[in-house]
mmCIF file of C-alpha atoms and ligand atoms in Angstrom:
data_model
loop_
_atom_site.group_PDB
_atom_site.id
_atom_site.type_symbol
_atom_site.label_atom_id
_atom_site.label_comp_id
_atom_site.label_asym_id
_atom_site.label_seq_id
_atom_site.Cartn_x
_atom_site.Cartn_y
_atom_site.Cartn_z
ATOM 1 C CA MET X 1 -13.688 18.443 0.258
ATOM 2 C CA ASN X 2 -15.895 15.636 -0.734
ATOM 3 C CA LYS X 3 -19.577 17.254 -0.497
ATOM 4 C CA LYS X 4 -20.954 14.044 0.940
ATOM 5 C CA SER X 5 -18.056 13.750 3.563
ATOM 6 C CA SER X 6 -17.368 15.551 7.167
ATOM 7 C CA ALA X 7 -15.020 14.646 9.925
ATOM 8 C CA ALA X 8 -17.461 11.758 10.851
ATOM 9 C CA SER X 9 -17.095 9.995 7.535
ATOM 10 C CA PRO X 10 -14.889 7.319 7.154
ATOM 11 C CA ILE X 11 -11.193 7.140 5.929
ATOM 12 C CA GLY X 12 -10.801 5.261 2.406
ATOM 13 C CA ILE X 13 -7.858 3.253 1.713
ATOM 14 C CA PHE X 14 -7.084 0.937 -1.251
ATOM 15 C CA ASP X 15 -4.601 -1.180 -2.703
ATOM 16 C CA SER X 16 -4.451 -4.004 -5.591
ATOM 17 C CA GLY X 17 -4.853 -6.661 -2.871
ATOM 18 C CA VAL X 18 -3.898 -7.183 0.813
ATOM 19 C CA GLY X 19 -0.798 -5.142 0.770
ATOM 20 C CA GLY X 20 -2.489 -1.916 1.974
ATOM 21 C CA LEU X 21 -3.406 -3.443 5.071
ATOM 22 C CA THR X 22 -0.051 -2.932 6.076
ATOM 23 C CA VAL X 23 -0.877 0.664 5.970
ATOM 24 C CA PHE X 24 -4.486 0.041 7.334
ATOM 25 C CA ARG X 25 -2.989 -1.773 10.138
ATOM 26 C CA ALA X 26 -0.710 1.641 11.158
ATOM 27 C CA VAL X 27 -3.584 4.070 10.324
ATOM 28 C CA ARG X 28 -5.865 2.207 13.166
ATOM 29 C CA ASP X 29 -3.513 1.992 15.406
ATOM 30 C CA LEU X 30 -2.553 5.636 15.304
ATOM 31 C CA LEU X 31 -6.452 6.577 15.103
ATOM 32 C CA PRO X 32 -8.672 4.136 16.669
ATOM 33 C CA GLN X 33 -11.528 6.367 16.572
ATOM 34 C CA GLU X 34 -11.574 6.723 12.615
ATOM 35 C CA ASP X 35 -13.946 4.758 10.492
ATOM 36 C CA LEU X 36 -12.115 2.823 7.852
ATOM 37 C CA LEU X 37 -13.158 1.705 4.253
ATOM 38 C CA TYR X 38 -10.941 -0.566 2.477
ATOM 39 C CA ILE X 39 -10.694 -2.021 -0.788
ATOM 40 C CA ALA X 40 -8.671 -4.618 -2.288
ATOM 41 C CA ASP X 41 -8.974 -4.485 -6.151
ATOM 42 C CA GLN X 42 -8.093 -8.252 -6.277
ATOM 43 C CA ALA X 43 -9.829 -8.913 -9.730
ATOM 44 C CA LYS X 44 -6.676 -6.746 -10.829
ATOM 45 C CA VAL X 45 -3.892 -7.990 -8.900
ATOM 46 C CA PRO X 46 -0.993 -7.227 -9.284
ATOM 47 C CA TYR X 47 -1.027 -3.772 -10.416
ATOM 48 C CA GLY X 48 2.755 -4.160 -10.598
ATOM 49 C CA ASN X 49 3.011 -5.847 -14.332
ATOM 50 C CA ARG X 50 0.469 -3.692 -15.507
ATOM 51 C CA PRO X 51 1.345 -0.281 -17.838
ATOM 52 C CA LEU X 52 1.027 2.823 -15.370
ATOM 53 C CA GLN X 53 -1.806 4.039 -18.053
ATOM 54 C CA GLU X 54 -3.883 1.017 -16.765
ATOM 55 C CA VAL X 55 -3.375 1.154 -13.304
ATOM 56 C CA GLN X 56 -4.190 5.163 -13.555
ATOM 57 C CA SER X 57 -7.576 4.283 -14.812
ATOM 58 C CA LEU X 58 -8.136 1.395 -12.179
ATOM 59 C CA ALA X 59 -7.208 3.843 -9.507
ATOM 60 C CA GLU X 60 -9.451 6.351 -10.733
ATOM 61 C CA GLY X 61 -12.193 3.815 -10.643
ATOM 62 C CA VAL X 62 -11.447 3.098 -7.029
ATOM 63 C CA THR X 63 -11.188 6.708 -6.156
ATOM 64 C CA SER X 64 -14.509 7.502 -7.332
ATOM 65 C CA TYR X 65 -16.321 4.578 -5.733
ATOM 66 C CA LEU X 66 -14.715 5.601 -2.353
ATOM 67 C CA MET X 67 -15.911 9.217 -3.031
ATOM 68 C CA ASP X 68 -19.476 7.930 -3.698
ATOM 69 C CA GLN X 69 -19.150 6.370 -0.292
ATOM 70 C CA GLY X 70 -18.357 9.826 1.364
ATOM 71 C CA ALA X 71 -14.695 9.030 2.099
ATOM 72 C CA LYS X 72 -13.506 12.256 3.614
ATOM 73 C CA LEU X 73 -9.730 11.375 2.798
ATOM 74 C CA ILE X 74 -7.954 8.723 0.444
ATOM 75 C CA VAL X 75 -4.976 6.761 1.285
ATOM 76 C CA ILE X 76 -3.371 5.212 -1.790
ATOM 77 C CA ALA X 77 -1.990 2.398 0.382
ATOM 78 C CA CYS X 78 0.218 1.157 -3.036
ATOM 79 C CA ASN X 79 3.362 2.241 -4.349
ATOM 80 C CA THR X 80 2.298 0.968 -7.821
ATOM 81 C CA ALA X 81 -1.140 2.916 -7.726
ATOM 82 C CA SER X 82 0.557 6.327 -6.488
ATOM 83 C CA ALA X 83 3.266 6.032 -8.856
ATOM 84 C CA ALA X 84 0.570 5.757 -11.587
ATOM 85 C CA ALA X 85 -1.772 8.076 -10.404
ATOM 86 C CA LEU X 86 -1.480 10.114 -7.437
ATOM 87 C CA LYS X 87 -0.385 13.384 -9.189
ATOM 88 C CA HIS X 88 -3.438 12.829 -11.903
ATOM 89 C CA LEU X 89 -5.638 12.435 -9.220
ATOM 90 C CA ARG X 90 -4.534 15.408 -7.186
ATOM 91 C CA ALA X 91 -5.006 17.270 -10.474
ATOM 92 C CA LEU X 92 -8.313 16.066 -10.875
ATOM 93 C CA TYR X 93 -9.737 16.628 -7.454
ATOM 94 C CA PRO X 94 -7.940 19.422 -6.264
ATOM 95 C CA ASP X 95 -10.025 20.270 -3.436
ATOM 96 C CA PHE X 96 -9.761 16.584 -1.823
ATOM 97 C CA PRO X 97 -7.108 15.458 0.498
ATOM 98 C CA PHE X 98 -5.004 12.012 -0.714
ATOM 99 C CA VAL X 99 -2.062 10.483 1.075
ATOM 100 C CA GLY X 100 -0.008 8.567 -1.497
ATOM 101 C CA MET X 101 3.240 6.584 -0.986
ATOM 102 C CA GLU X 102 6.867 6.817 -2.496
ATOM 103 C CA PRO X 103 9.437 4.293 -1.832
ATOM 104 C CA ALA X 104 11.191 5.259 1.412
ATOM 105 C CA VAL X 105 14.417 6.178 -0.168
ATOM 106 C CA LYS X 106 15.066 9.257 1.665
ATOM 107 C CA PRO X 107 15.193 7.861 5.378
ATOM 108 C CA ALA X 108 17.170 4.937 4.157
ATOM 109 C CA ALA X 109 19.768 7.511 2.604
ATOM 110 C CA GLU X 110 19.894 9.048 5.788
ATOM 111 C CA GLN X 111 20.340 5.650 7.803
ATOM 112 C CA THR X 112 22.577 3.748 5.759
ATOM 113 C CA LEU X 113 26.433 3.482 7.072
ATOM 114 C CA SER X 114 27.611 1.230 4.146
ATOM 115 C CA GLY X 115 25.831 3.792 1.765
ATOM 116 C CA LYS X 116 24.268 0.835 0.079
ATOM 117 C CA VAL X 117 20.656 0.675 -0.273
ATOM 118 C CA GLY X 118 18.412 -2.209 -1.246
ATOM 119 C CA VAL X 119 14.952 -1.401 -2.876
ATOM 120 C CA LEU X 120 12.032 -4.184 -3.476
ATOM 121 C CA ALA X 121 9.137 -2.669 -5.250
ATOM 122 C CA THR X 122 6.978 -3.458 -8.550
ATOM 123 C CA PRO X 123 8.291 -3.161 -12.185
ATOM 124 C CA SER X 124 5.705 -0.415 -12.343
ATOM 125 C CA THR X 125 6.815 1.527 -9.406
ATOM 126 C CA PHE X 126 10.443 1.396 -10.501
ATOM 127 C CA GLN X 127 9.328 2.898 -14.196
ATOM 128 C CA GLY X 128 7.403 5.528 -12.819
ATOM 129 C CA GLU X 129 8.505 9.302 -12.597
ATOM 130 C CA LEU X 130 7.733 9.492 -8.890
ATOM 131 C CA TYR X 131 10.611 7.107 -8.195
ATOM 132 C CA ALA X 132 12.996 8.567 -10.701
ATOM 133 C CA SER X 133 12.414 12.190 -8.814
ATOM 134 C CA VAL X 134 12.904 10.418 -5.139
ATOM 135 C CA VAL X 135 16.408 8.961 -6.714
ATOM 136 C CA GLU X 136 17.260 12.519 -7.932
ATOM 137 C CA ARG X 137 16.284 14.042 -4.737
ATOM 138 C CA PHE X 138 17.523 11.679 -2.072
ATOM 139 C CA ALA X 139 19.861 9.200 -3.374
ATOM 140 C CA GLN X 140 22.998 11.077 -4.962
ATOM 141 C CA ASP X 141 25.397 10.144 -2.089
ATOM 142 C CA VAL X 142 24.124 6.654 -1.941
ATOM 143 C CA GLN X 143 24.207 3.326 -4.523
ATOM 144 C CA LEU X 144 21.042 1.731 -4.862
ATOM 145 C CA PHE X 145 20.220 -1.988 -5.345
ATOM 146 C CA GLN X 146 16.690 -2.673 -7.094
ATOM 147 C CA ASN X 147 14.704 -6.063 -7.142
ATOM 148 C CA THR X 148 10.899 -6.346 -8.479
ATOM 149 C CA CYS X 149 10.827 -9.990 -6.450
ATOM 150 C CA PRO X 150 8.928 -11.859 -9.208
ATOM 151 C CA GLY X 151 5.841 -13.588 -7.814
ATOM 152 C CA LEU X 152 6.278 -12.251 -4.533
ATOM 153 C CA VAL X 153 2.764 -10.087 -4.363
ATOM 154 C CA GLN X 154 0.821 -13.344 -5.529
ATOM 155 C CA GLN X 155 2.516 -15.491 -2.712
ATOM 156 C CA ILE X 156 1.370 -12.815 -0.437
ATOM 157 C CA GLU X 157 -1.859 -12.501 -2.007
ATOM 158 C CA LYS X 158 -2.630 -16.372 -1.060
ATOM 159 C CA GLY X 159 -1.003 -16.014 2.578
ATOM 160 C CA TYR X 160 2.093 -17.880 1.774
ATOM 161 C CA LEU X 161 4.268 -15.969 4.198
ATOM 162 C CA ASN X 162 6.981 -18.463 4.793
ATOM 163 C CA THR X 163 6.599 -21.130 2.459
ATOM 164 C CA PRO X 164 9.870 -22.570 0.050
ATOM 165 C CA LYS X 165 8.823 -20.786 -2.646
ATOM 166 C CA THR X 166 8.390 -17.622 -1.079
ATOM 167 C CA ARG X 167 11.783 -17.837 0.747
ATOM 168 C CA ARG X 168 13.320 -18.668 -2.714
ATOM 169 C CA ILE X 169 11.856 -15.405 -4.289
ATOM 170 C CA LEU X 170 13.354 -13.363 -1.398
ATOM 171 C CA GLU X 171 16.741 -14.920 -1.464
ATOM 172 C CA GLU X 172 17.342 -14.543 -4.967
ATOM 173 C CA ALA X 173 16.458 -10.869 -4.413
ATOM 174 C CA LEU X 174 18.280 -10.339 -1.083
ATOM 175 C CA ASP X 175 21.662 -12.682 -1.309
ATOM 176 C CA PRO X 176 23.195 -10.286 -4.064
ATOM 177 C CA MET X 177 22.364 -7.514 -2.385
ATOM 178 C CA MET X 178 23.889 -8.740 1.077
ATOM 179 C CA LYS X 179 27.285 -9.433 -0.729
ATOM 180 C CA GLU X 180 27.446 -5.936 -1.829
ATOM 181 C CA GLY X 181 26.938 -4.855 1.493
ATOM 182 C CA VAL X 182 23.380 -3.514 1.520
ATOM 183 C CA ASP X 183 22.751 -2.580 5.215
ATOM 184 C CA THR X 184 19.182 -0.646 4.590
ATOM 185 C CA LEU X 185 16.291 -2.257 3.034
ATOM 186 C CA VAL X 186 13.210 -0.260 1.789
ATOM 187 C CA MET X 187 9.711 -1.710 1.435
ATOM 188 C CA GLY X 188 8.777 -0.110 -1.789
ATOM 189 C CA CYS X 189 5.554 -2.214 -2.233
ATOM 190 C CA THR X 190 3.145 -2.529 0.638
ATOM 191 C CA HIS X 191 2.558 -5.989 0.268
ATOM 192 C CA PHE X 192 6.160 -6.744 1.461
ATOM 193 C CA PRO X 193 6.278 -5.804 5.048
ATOM 194 C CA PHE X 194 3.966 -9.002 5.495
ATOM 195 C CA VAL X 195 7.271 -10.995 5.024
ATOM 196 C CA ILE X 196 9.727 -9.136 7.135
ATOM 197 C CA PRO X 197 10.077 -11.715 9.380
ATOM 198 C CA LEU X 198 11.228 -14.108 6.763
ATOM 199 C CA ILE X 199 13.461 -11.092 5.113
ATOM 200 C CA ARG X 200 15.067 -10.781 8.478
ATOM 201 C CA GLN X 201 15.896 -14.742 8.649
ATOM 202 C CA ILE X 202 17.740 -14.215 5.225
ATOM 203 C CA THR X 203 19.642 -11.248 5.960
ATOM 204 C CA GLY X 204 19.982 -11.438 9.624
ATOM 205 C CA GLU X 205 19.080 -8.677 12.329
ATOM 206 C CA ASP X 206 21.674 -6.261 11.151
ATOM 207 C CA VAL X 207 20.129 -4.994 8.293
ATOM 208 C CA ARG X 208 17.586 -1.890 8.850
ATOM 209 C CA VAL X 209 14.513 -2.951 7.050
ATOM 210 C CA ILE X 210 12.313 0.251 6.385
ATOM 211 C CA ASP X 211 8.588 -0.060 6.357
ATOM 212 C CA PRO X 212 6.500 2.829 5.335
ATOM 213 C CA ALA X 213 3.526 2.310 7.257
ATOM 214 C CA PRO X 214 3.878 4.286 10.644
ATOM 215 C CA ALA X 215 5.191 7.454 8.648
ATOM 216 C CA VAL X 216 2.322 6.917 6.213
ATOM 217 C CA ALA X 217 -0.291 6.711 9.235
ATOM 218 C CA ARG X 218 1.341 9.985 10.729
ATOM 219 C CA GLN X 219 0.746 12.085 7.660
ATOM 220 C CA VAL X 220 -2.828 10.801 7.455
ATOM 221 C CA LYS X 221 -3.158 12.256 10.759
ATOM 222 C CA ARG X 222 -1.597 15.236 9.899
ATOM 223 C CA VAL X 223 -3.782 15.754 7.072
ATOM 224 C CA LEU X 224 -6.777 15.306 8.362
ATOM 225 C CA ASP X 225 -5.886 17.471 11.378
ATOM 226 C CA GLY X 226 -4.848 20.541 8.682
ATOM 227 C CA TRP X 227 -8.118 19.783 6.982
ATOM 228 C CA GLY X 228 -9.993 20.050 10.248
ATOM 229 C CA LEU X 229 -11.373 16.410 9.723
ATOM 230 C CA LEU X 230 -10.371 14.470 12.719
ATOM 231 C CA ALA X 231 -13.184 12.062 14.078
ATOM 232 C CA GLU X 232 -14.052 13.541 17.637
ATOM 233 C CA ARG X 233 -16.327 10.341 18.679
ATOM 234 C CA LYS X 234 -15.557 8.334 21.524
ATOM 235 C CA ARG X 235 -16.492 5.047 20.361
ATOM 236 C CA ALA X 236 -13.864 2.960 18.676
ATOM 237 C CA GLY X 237 -13.775 3.446 14.824
ATOM 238 C CA LYS X 238 -15.548 0.578 12.506
ATOM 239 C CA SER X 239 -13.839 -1.075 9.567
ATOM 240 C CA VAL X 240 -15.355 -2.057 6.536
ATOM 241 C CA PHE X 241 -13.595 -4.348 4.033
ATOM 242 C CA LEU X 242 -14.345 -4.733 0.394
ATOM 243 C CA THR X 243 -12.780 -6.490 -2.549
ATOM 244 C CA SER X 244 -13.259 -6.787 -6.297
ATOM 245 C CA GLY X 245 -11.774 -10.348 -5.904
ATOM 246 C CA ASP X 246 -12.929 -13.696 -3.943
ATOM 247 C CA VAL X 247 -14.805 -12.215 -0.861
ATOM 248 C CA GLY X 248 -14.262 -15.761 1.069
ATOM 249 C CA GLU X 249 -10.310 -15.754 0.437
ATOM 250 C CA MET X 250 -10.025 -12.535 1.642
ATOM 251 C CA ALA X 251 -12.065 -13.053 4.927
ATOM 252 C CA PHE X 252 -10.213 -15.849 5.699
ATOM 253 C CA LEU X 253 -6.765 -14.051 5.424
ATOM 254 C CA LEU X 254 -7.515 -11.275 7.509
ATOM 255 C CA PRO X 255 -6.806 -12.553 10.839
ATOM 256 C CA LYS X 256 -3.617 -14.023 9.788
ATOM 257 C CA LEU X 257 -2.962 -10.806 8.199
ATOM 258 C CA ILE X 258 -3.741 -7.898 10.556
ATOM 259 C CA GLY X 259 -5.737 -9.947 13.464
ATOM 260 C CA THR X 260 -9.133 -9.091 12.458
ATOM 261 C CA LYS X 261 -12.022 -11.259 11.541
ATOM 262 C CA ALA X 262 -14.471 -9.557 9.587
ATOM 263 C CA GLU X 263 -17.073 -9.743 6.276
ATOM 264 C CA VAL X 264 -15.813 -8.562 3.232
ATOM 265 C CA GLY X 265 -18.107 -7.235 0.666
ATOM 266 C CA GLN X 266 -17.787 -7.967 -3.163
ATOM 267 C CA LEU X 267 -17.393 -5.439 -5.460
ATOM 268 C CA ARG X 268 -17.601 -5.872 -9.396
ATOM 269 C CA TRP X 269 -16.113 -3.701 -12.116
ATOM 270 C CA ASP X 270 -18.314 -3.012 -14.892
ATOM 271 C CA ASN X 271 -16.237 -1.306 -17.506
ATOM 272 C CA ASP X 272 -14.277 1.536 -15.523
ATOM 273 C CA THR X 273 -16.782 1.740 -12.599
ATOM 274 C CA LEU X 274 -16.974 -0.122 -9.495
ATOM 275 C CA PHE X 275 -20.125 -1.449 -7.812
ATOM 276 C CA LEU X 276 -21.044 -2.953 -4.852
ATOM 277 C CA ARG X 277 -23.117 -6.418 -5.410
ATOM 278 C CA LYS X 278 -25.956 -6.161 -3.340
ATOM 279 C CA ILE X 279 -26.824 -9.951 -1.546
HETATM 280 N N1 LIG I 301 1.120 -3.512 -2.872
HETATM 281 C C1 LIG I 301 1.357 -2.710 -4.154
HETATM 282 C C2 LIG I 301 2.491 -1.688 -4.322
HETATM 283 O O1 LIG I 301 2.575 -1.293 -2.895
HETATM 284 C C3 LIG I 301 1.190 -3.651 -5.819
HETATM 285 C C4 LIG I 301 1.593 -4.831 -5.881
HETATM 286 C C5 LIG I 301 0.711 -5.130 -7.027
HETATM 287 O O2 LIG I 301 -0.561 -5.190 -7.002
HETATM 288 O O3 LIG I 301 1.692 -5.420 -8.109
HETATM 289 O O4 LIG I 301 3.125 -1.247 -5.178
#
C-alpha cells in the first residue's frame, strides 16, 4: 500500500479527459462517503490516437502524481490507458490496488440474442493485447463489429452531446452495425456513455447498451473492502477535480456532465512529471 495512505485517503480516478467522469459518477453513487480525486489529462487528450508506449508513460506520470497525493487506490477510468498501462503499473507497484477497465465483451456475449455485438472504442484500445485477450476469452461464439467513432471523443470533450456532427459520427458507426443485426453495444471508451441518449435515438430502444461504469464501481468497493480500505466516516465524501488542460472549460462542463458545480485545479506537465500549479 501507499505509505502516505489509509482508509481515510481519497480514491484517485483518472482519464485523458472528461470520459472517466462516467466512472467517477458511478463510484460516487455507490460509495458516497469516499473522498475522490479526479484527474483529466486534457493537455494530452485524446489518448486513443497515441502509440500505446506514449500512453503508458502518461499513465505512469498521472499515477505517480496520485500516489504522491496519498491516493489509497487508483481507478484507471480509461480503456485506452488500461490497455496501455494497467499490466505495467501493477508490475511496478505490486503492493498497491489498481482498478482498470476492459471492453465489456463478456457480459455482451452473455446477453446478445442475435450473436452480434458492436464494440465502440479507441484505435489504441483495439490494438492492445488486453482487447485481443478479451476477444479470445469471451467472444468465441459471437460476431464482433468494431468501430472507433473518429472525432467522437473530441465532441464529448467540448460537451457537444447532441449536435448534428456528433449524430453523424454515431450514425456512420452504428448504421452498418444495425444492418448486420447487432443487438448489443459495448461502450469500450469511458467518454461514450455520455452519448447513450443519442445512441438510443439512432438504434431504437431494443438494442442493449452496456456501460461498464456500475460494474467498475462495484469492483472498486470489493477491492477496497479486500484491502481494509473502505472509508468509515459519517460525512459525505469530498471531490476534487484537476486538469492538465483548460480549468475554465472543465469547470463549465461539470454541471452538464455529472450535475456537480466545482472549482477545477490546474496541473502542468514538466517532462514526464505532473505538478499542481500554485495560484
Ligand atoms: N476515455 C478514454 C477511453 O476510455 C480515452 C479517450 C481518448 O482519450 O481517446 O478509452
